[in-house]
Short mmCIF file of C-alpha atoms in Angstrom, two decimals:
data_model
loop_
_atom_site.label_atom_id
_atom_site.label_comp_id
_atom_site.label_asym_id
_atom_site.label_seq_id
_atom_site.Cartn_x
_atom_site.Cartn_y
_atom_site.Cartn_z
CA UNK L 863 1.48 25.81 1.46
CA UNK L 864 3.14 23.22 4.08
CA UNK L 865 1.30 20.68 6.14
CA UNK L 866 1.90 21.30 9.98
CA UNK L 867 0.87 18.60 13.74
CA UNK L 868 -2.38 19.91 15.13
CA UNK L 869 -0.41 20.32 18.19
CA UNK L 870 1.64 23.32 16.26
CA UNK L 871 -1.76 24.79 15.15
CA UNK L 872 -2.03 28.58 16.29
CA UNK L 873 -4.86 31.35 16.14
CA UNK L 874 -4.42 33.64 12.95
CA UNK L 875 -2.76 30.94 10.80
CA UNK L 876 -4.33 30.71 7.54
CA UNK L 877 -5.59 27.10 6.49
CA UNK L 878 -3.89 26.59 3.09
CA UNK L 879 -6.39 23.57 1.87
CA UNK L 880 -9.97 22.84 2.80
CA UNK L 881 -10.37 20.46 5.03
CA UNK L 882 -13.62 17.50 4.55
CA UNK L 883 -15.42 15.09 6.60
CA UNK L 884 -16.50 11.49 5.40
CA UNK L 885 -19.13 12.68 3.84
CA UNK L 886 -17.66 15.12 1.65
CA UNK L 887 -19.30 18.46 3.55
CA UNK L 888 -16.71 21.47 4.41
CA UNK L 889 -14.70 21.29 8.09
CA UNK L 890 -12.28 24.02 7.26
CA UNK L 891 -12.92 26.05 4.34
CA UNK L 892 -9.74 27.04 2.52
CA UNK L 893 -8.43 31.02 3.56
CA UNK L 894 -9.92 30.60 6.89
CA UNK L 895 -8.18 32.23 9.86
CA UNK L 896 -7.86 29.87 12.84
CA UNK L 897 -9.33 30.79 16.10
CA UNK L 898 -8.86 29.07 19.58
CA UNK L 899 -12.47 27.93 19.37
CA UNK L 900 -11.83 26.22 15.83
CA UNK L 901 -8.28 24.29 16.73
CA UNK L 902 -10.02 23.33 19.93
CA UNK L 903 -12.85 21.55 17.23
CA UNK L 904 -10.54 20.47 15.02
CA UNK L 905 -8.49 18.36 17.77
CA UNK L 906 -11.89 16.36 18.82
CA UNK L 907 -12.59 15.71 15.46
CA UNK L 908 -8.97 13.56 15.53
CA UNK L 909 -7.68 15.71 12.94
CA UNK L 910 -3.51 14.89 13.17
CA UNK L 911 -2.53 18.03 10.88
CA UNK L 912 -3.58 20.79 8.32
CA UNK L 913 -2.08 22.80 5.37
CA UNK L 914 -1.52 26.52 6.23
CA UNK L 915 -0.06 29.21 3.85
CA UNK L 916 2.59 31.34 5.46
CA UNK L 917 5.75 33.20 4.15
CA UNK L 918 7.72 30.60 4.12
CA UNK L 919 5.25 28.20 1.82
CA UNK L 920 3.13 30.85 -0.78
CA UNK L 921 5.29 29.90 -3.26
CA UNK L 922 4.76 25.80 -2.66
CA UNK L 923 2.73 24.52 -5.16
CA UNK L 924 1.38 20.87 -4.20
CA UNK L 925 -0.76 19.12 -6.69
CA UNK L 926 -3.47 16.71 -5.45
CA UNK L 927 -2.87 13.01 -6.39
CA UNK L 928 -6.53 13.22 -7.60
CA UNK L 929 -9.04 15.41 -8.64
CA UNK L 930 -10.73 16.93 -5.15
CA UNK L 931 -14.25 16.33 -6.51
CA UNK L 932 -13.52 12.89 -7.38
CA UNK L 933 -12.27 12.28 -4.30
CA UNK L 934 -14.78 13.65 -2.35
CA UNK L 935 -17.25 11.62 -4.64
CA UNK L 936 -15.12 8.29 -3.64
CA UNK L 937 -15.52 8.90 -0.07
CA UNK L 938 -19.31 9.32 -0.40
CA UNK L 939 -19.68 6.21 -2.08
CA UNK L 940 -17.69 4.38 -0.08
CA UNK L 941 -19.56 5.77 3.15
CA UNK L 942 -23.15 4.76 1.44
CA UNK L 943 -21.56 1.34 0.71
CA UNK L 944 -22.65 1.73 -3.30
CA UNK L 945 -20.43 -0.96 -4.96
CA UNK L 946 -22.12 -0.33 -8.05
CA UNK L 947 -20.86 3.41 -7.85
CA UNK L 948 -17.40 2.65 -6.70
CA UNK L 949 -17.01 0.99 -9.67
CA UNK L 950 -17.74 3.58 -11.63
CA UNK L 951 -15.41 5.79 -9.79
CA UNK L 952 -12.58 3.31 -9.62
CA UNK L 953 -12.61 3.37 -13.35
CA UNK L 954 -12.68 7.13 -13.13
CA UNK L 955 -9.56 7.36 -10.78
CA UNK L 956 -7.78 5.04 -13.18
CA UNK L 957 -8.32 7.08 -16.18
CA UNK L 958 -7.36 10.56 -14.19
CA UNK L 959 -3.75 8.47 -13.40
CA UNK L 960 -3.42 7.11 -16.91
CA UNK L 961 -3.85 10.52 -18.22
CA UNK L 962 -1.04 12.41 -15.63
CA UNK L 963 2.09 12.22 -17.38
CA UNK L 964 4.49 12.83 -14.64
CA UNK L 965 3.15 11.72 -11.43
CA UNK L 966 4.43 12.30 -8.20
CA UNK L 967 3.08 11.19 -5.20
CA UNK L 968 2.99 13.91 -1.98
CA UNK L 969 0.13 12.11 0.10
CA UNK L 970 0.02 13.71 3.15
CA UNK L 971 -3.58 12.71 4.74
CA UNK L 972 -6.11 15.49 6.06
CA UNK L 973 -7.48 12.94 8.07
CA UNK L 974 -9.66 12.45 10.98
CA UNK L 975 -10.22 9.74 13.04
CA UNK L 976 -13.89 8.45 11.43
CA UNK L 977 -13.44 9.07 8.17
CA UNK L 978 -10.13 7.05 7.92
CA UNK L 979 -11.67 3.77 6.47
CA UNK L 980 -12.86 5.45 3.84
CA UNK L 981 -9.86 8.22 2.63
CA UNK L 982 -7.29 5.59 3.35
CA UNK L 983 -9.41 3.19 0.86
CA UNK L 984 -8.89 5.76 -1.58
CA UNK L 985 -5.38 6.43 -1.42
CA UNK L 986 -4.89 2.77 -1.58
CA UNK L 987 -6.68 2.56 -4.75
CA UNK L 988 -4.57 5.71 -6.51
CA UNK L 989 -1.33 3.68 -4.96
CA UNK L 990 -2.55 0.46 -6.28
CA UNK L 991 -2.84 1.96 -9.76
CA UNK L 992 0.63 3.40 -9.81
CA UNK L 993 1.99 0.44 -9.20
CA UNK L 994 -0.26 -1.36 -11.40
CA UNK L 995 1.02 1.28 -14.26
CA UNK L 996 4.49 0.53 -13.33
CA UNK L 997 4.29 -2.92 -13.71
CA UNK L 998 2.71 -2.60 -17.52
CA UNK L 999 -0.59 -3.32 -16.25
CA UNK L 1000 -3.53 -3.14 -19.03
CA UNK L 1001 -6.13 -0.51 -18.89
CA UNK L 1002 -8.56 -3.28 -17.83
CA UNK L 1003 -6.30 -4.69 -15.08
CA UNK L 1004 -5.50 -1.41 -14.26
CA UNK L 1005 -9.52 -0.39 -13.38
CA UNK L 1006 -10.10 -3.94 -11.26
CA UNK L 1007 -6.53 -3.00 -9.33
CA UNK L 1008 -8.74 0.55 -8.72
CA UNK L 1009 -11.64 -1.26 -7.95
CA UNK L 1010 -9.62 -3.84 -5.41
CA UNK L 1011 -8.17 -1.24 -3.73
CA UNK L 1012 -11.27 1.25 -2.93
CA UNK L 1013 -12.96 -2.34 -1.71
CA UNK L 1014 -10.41 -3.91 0.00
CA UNK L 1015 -11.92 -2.45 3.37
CA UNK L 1016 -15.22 -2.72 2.85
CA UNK L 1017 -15.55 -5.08 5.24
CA UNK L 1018 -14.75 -3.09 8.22
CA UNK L 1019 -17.75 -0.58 8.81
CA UNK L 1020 -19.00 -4.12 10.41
CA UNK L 1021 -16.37 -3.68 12.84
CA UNK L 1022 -17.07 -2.29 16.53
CA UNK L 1023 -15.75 1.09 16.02
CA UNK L 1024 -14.48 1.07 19.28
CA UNK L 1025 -11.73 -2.35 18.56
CA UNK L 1026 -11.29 0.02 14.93
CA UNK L 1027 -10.38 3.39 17.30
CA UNK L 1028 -9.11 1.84 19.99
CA UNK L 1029 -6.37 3.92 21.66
CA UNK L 1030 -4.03 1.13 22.69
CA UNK L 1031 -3.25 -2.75 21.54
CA UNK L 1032 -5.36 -5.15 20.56
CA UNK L 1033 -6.26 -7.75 22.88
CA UNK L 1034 -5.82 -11.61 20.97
CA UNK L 1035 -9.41 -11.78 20.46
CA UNK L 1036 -9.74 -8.19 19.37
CA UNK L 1037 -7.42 -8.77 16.27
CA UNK L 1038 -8.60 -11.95 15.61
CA UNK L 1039 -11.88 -10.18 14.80
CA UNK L 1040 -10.23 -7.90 13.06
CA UNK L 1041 -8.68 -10.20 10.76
CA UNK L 1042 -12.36 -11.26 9.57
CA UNK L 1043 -13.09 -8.01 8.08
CA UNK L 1044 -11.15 -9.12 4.35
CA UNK L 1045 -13.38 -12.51 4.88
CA UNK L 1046 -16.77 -10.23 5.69
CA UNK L 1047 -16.06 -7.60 2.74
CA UNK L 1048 -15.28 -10.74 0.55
CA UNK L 1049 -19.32 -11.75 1.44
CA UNK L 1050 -20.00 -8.78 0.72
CA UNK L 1051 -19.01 -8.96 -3.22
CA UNK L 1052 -19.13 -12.23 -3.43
CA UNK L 1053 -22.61 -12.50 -5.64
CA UNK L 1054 -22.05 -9.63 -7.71
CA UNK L 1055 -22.01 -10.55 -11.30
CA UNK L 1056 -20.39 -6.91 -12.17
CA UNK L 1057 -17.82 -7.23 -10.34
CA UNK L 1058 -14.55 -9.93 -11.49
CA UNK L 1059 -13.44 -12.94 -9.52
CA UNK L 1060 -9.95 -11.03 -9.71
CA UNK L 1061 -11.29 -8.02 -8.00
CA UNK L 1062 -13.04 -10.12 -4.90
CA UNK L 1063 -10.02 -12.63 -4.68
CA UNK L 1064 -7.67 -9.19 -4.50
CA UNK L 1065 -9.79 -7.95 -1.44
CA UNK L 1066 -10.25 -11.61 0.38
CA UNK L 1067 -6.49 -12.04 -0.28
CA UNK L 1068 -5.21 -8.49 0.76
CA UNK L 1069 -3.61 -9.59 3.76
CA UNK L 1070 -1.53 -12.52 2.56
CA UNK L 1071 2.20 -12.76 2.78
CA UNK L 1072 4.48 -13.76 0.02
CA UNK L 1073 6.00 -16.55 2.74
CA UNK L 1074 2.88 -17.73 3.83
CA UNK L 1075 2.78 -15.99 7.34
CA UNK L 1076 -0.61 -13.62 6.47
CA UNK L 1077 -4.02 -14.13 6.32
CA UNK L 1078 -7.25 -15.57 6.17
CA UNK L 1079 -5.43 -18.33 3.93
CA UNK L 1080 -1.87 -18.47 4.83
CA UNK L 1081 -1.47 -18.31 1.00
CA UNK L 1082 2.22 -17.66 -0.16
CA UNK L 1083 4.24 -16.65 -3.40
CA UNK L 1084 2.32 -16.89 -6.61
CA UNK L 1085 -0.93 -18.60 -4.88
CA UNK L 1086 -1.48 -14.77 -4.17
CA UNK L 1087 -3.36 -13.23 -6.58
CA UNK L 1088 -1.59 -10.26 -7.54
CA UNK L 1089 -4.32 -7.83 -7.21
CA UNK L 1090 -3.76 -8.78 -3.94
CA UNK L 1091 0.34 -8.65 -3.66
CA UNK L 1092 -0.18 -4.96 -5.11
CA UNK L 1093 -3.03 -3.69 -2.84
CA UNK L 1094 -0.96 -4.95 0.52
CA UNK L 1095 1.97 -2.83 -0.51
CA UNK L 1096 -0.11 0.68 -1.05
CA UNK L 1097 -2.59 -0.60 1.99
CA UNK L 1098 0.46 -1.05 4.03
CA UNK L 1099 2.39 2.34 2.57
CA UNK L 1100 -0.84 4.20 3.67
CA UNK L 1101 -1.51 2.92 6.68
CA UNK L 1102 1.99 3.14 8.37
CA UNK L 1103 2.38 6.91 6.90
CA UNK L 1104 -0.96 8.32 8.46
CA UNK L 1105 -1.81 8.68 12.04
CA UNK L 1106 -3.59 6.10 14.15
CA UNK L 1107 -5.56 6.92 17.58
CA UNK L 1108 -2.76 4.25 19.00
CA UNK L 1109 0.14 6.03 17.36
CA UNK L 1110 2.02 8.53 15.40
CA UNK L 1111 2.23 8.75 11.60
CA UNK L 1112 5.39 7.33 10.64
CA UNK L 1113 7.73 9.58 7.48
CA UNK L 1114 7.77 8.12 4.22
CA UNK L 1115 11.18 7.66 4.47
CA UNK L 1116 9.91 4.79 7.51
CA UNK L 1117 7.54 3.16 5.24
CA UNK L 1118 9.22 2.72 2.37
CA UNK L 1119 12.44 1.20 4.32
CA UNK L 1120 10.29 -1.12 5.56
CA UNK L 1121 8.40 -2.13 2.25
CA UNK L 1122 12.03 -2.37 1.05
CA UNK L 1123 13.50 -4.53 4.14
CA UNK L 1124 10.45 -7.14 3.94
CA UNK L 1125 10.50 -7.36 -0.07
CA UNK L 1126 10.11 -10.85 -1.34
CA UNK L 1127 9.28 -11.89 2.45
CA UNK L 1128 6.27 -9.98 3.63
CA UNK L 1129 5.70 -8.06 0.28
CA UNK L 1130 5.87 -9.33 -3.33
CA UNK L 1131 9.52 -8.01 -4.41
CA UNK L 1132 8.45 -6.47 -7.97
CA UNK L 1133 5.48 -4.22 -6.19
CA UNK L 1134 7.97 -2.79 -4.28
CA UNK L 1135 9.97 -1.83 -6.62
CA UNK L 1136 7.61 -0.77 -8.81
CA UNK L 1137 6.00 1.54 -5.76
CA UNK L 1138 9.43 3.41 -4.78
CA UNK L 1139 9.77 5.11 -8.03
CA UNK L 1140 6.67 6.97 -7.41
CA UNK L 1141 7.17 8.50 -3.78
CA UNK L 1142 9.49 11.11 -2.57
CA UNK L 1143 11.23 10.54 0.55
CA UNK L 1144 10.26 13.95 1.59
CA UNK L 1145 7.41 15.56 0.31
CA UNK L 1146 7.12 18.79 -0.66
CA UNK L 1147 5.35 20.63 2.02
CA UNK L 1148 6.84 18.87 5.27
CA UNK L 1149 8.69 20.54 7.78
CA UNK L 1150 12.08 18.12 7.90
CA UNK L 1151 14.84 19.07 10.11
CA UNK L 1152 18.17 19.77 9.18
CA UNK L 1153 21.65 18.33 10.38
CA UNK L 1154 22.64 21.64 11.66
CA UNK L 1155 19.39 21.92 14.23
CA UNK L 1156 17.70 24.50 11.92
CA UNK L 1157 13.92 23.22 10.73
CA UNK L 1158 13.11 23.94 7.12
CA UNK L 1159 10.24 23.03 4.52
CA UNK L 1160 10.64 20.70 1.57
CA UNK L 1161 9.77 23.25 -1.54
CA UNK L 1162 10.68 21.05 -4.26
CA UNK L 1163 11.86 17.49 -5.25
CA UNK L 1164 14.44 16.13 -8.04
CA UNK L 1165 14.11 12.68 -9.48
CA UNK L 1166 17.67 12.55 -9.62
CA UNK L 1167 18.18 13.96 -5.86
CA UNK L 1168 15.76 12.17 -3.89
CA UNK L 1169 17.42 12.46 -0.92
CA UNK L 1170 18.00 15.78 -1.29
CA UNK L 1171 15.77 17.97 -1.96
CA UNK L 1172 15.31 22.08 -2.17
CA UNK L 1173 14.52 23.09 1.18
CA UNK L 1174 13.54 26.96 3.20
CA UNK L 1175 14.50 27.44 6.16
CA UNK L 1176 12.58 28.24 8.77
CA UNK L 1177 15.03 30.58 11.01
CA UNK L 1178 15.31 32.89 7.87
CA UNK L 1179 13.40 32.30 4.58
CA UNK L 1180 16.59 31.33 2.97
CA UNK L 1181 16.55 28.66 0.21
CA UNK L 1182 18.79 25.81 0.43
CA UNK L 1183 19.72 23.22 -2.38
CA UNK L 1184 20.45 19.79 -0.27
CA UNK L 1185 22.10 18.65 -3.28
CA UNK L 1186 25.13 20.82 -3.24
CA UNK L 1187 25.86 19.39 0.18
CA UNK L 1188 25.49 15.68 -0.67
CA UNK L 1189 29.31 14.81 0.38
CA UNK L 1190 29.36 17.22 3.09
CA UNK L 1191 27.87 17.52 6.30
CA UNK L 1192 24.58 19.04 5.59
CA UNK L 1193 21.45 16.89 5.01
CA UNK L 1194 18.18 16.06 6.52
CA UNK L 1195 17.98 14.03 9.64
CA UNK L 1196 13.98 13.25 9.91
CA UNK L 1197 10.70 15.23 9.81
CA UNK L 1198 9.87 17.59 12.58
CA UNK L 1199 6.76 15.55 14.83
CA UNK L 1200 3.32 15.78 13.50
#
């Protein structure tokens, strides 16, 4: 399967993964043809892209970071506000990582535009772990960093969902309200005895920059608590790669040179680089385009050849190993828009 834009969705394609709302019931179902009437729904809902299966993408095999039920259970909790059962899943979703021996992270978000809160809170706990694993992280660390992460929003259901979806910048006094929501879901924890000081000091402090420039403290360097210094790189990794009503997704390739750029400024310097040895520069799936002109799916990544990976193209099914070209003129040159 490959992940296309809404805006290249056409009647007859076949949706390649099923597609969920914030409460975990079926949009799409999986095998579904697409009709005019169905894209049509599927572009109110805020929904940026889909999977399809085509000829060019049968033969792409693209694991989920987690188990879908799990997932789906995450998102429910999260939407009922159950701390007590977040926990619970938080030290599920650490276990399912701990257990995958070769991990590699292809998070491309079926997303729409109310349920983002709650999948990106998800992803951010998965990303948290990796880097927490990375790191050498015990398995107890390991389940508050999970626990952190699916939290570290939980403060902003209180927000007006129209500042949350709003199409355009802030105003001043927009983000400043904004800014309270790692304050408000730090209230929120704050008097339960099952859940760590660690765990509520890594959602209050979410936000902070290493040089002192973030907030609601203006904490910097080790006064972070490093629940914290991991959960801003995977909330920041996650939020810049999905789409926003006020913009574009950005390509991982984005994200991750600007996790690198700010390291040790914005971003605590060994997260980083614990975080880039999990994510592929282009995932498999994603329609890239080619140096040439031609446009071509990612089928499979290399550890050794990030940068270039096994691509088809899409003018003629043909497969191309980027690798072979790496000191000539053929490469990729960005991802076609989604």
């Amino acid at each position: 399967m490959r992940f296309i834009g809404i805006d290249q969705a056409k009647p007859g394609m076949d949706i390649g993964k099923t597609i969920y709302d914030e409460g975990g019931r079926v949009l799409v179902n999986y095998r579904v043809k697409l009709t005019a009437g169905l894209i049509d729904r599927m572009k109110k809902l805020g929904l940026s892209g889909f999977y399809i299966d085509d000829e060019f993408s049968k033969d792409i095999d693209i694991q989920p970071l987690l188990d879908e039920k799990l997932e789906r259970r995450a998102f429910q909790v999260l939407h009922d506000m159950d701390v007590d059962a977040a926990l619970d899943v938080a030290s599920e979703i650490t276990e399912e990582l701990c257990q995958s021996s070769d991990i590699s992270v292809n998070l491309i978000g079926l997303r729409t535009d109310s349920d983002y809160t709650y999948k990106h809170s998800v992803s951010v706990a998965s990303l948290s772990v990796l880097i927490g694993l990375r790191l050498g992280l015990n398995k107890n660390m390991l389940r508050e960093t999970a626990s952190a992460g699916l939290l570290h929003d939980i403060g902003k259901p209180q927000m007006p969902k129209e500042i949350l979806n709003k199409p355009g910048p802030l105003t001043d006094k927009e983000y400043e309200l904004v800014k309270t929501h790692s304050q408000k879901g730090y209230e929120i924890l704050r008097d339960n005895i099952a859940i760590s000081s660690k765990v509520k000091m890594g959602v209050y402090m979410h936000h902070e920059n290493m040089n002192g420039t973030g907030y609601p403290t203006g904490s910097s360097g080790d006064q972070i608590y490093q629940l914290a210094r991991i959960i801003h790189v995977a909330d920041v990794y996650d939020a810049m790669t999905n789409r926003r009503p006020y913009r574009r997704a950005l390509p991982p390739s984005a994200a991750l040179d600007y996790l690198n750029a700010n390291a040790g400024k914005l971003f605590d310097r060994e997260c980083v680089k614990a975080f880039v040895n999990y994510i592929p520069l282009y995932p498999k799936g994603r329609n890239v385009i080619l140096s040439d002109g031609d446009v071509a799916v990612v089928v499979e990544n290399r550890k050794k050849h990030t940068q270039y990976p096994i691509v088809r193209r899409l003018s003629d099914g043909h497969l191309v190993d980027l690798s072979h070209y790496a000191e000539e003129d053929l490469k990729i040159i960005g991802f076609e828009k989604v």
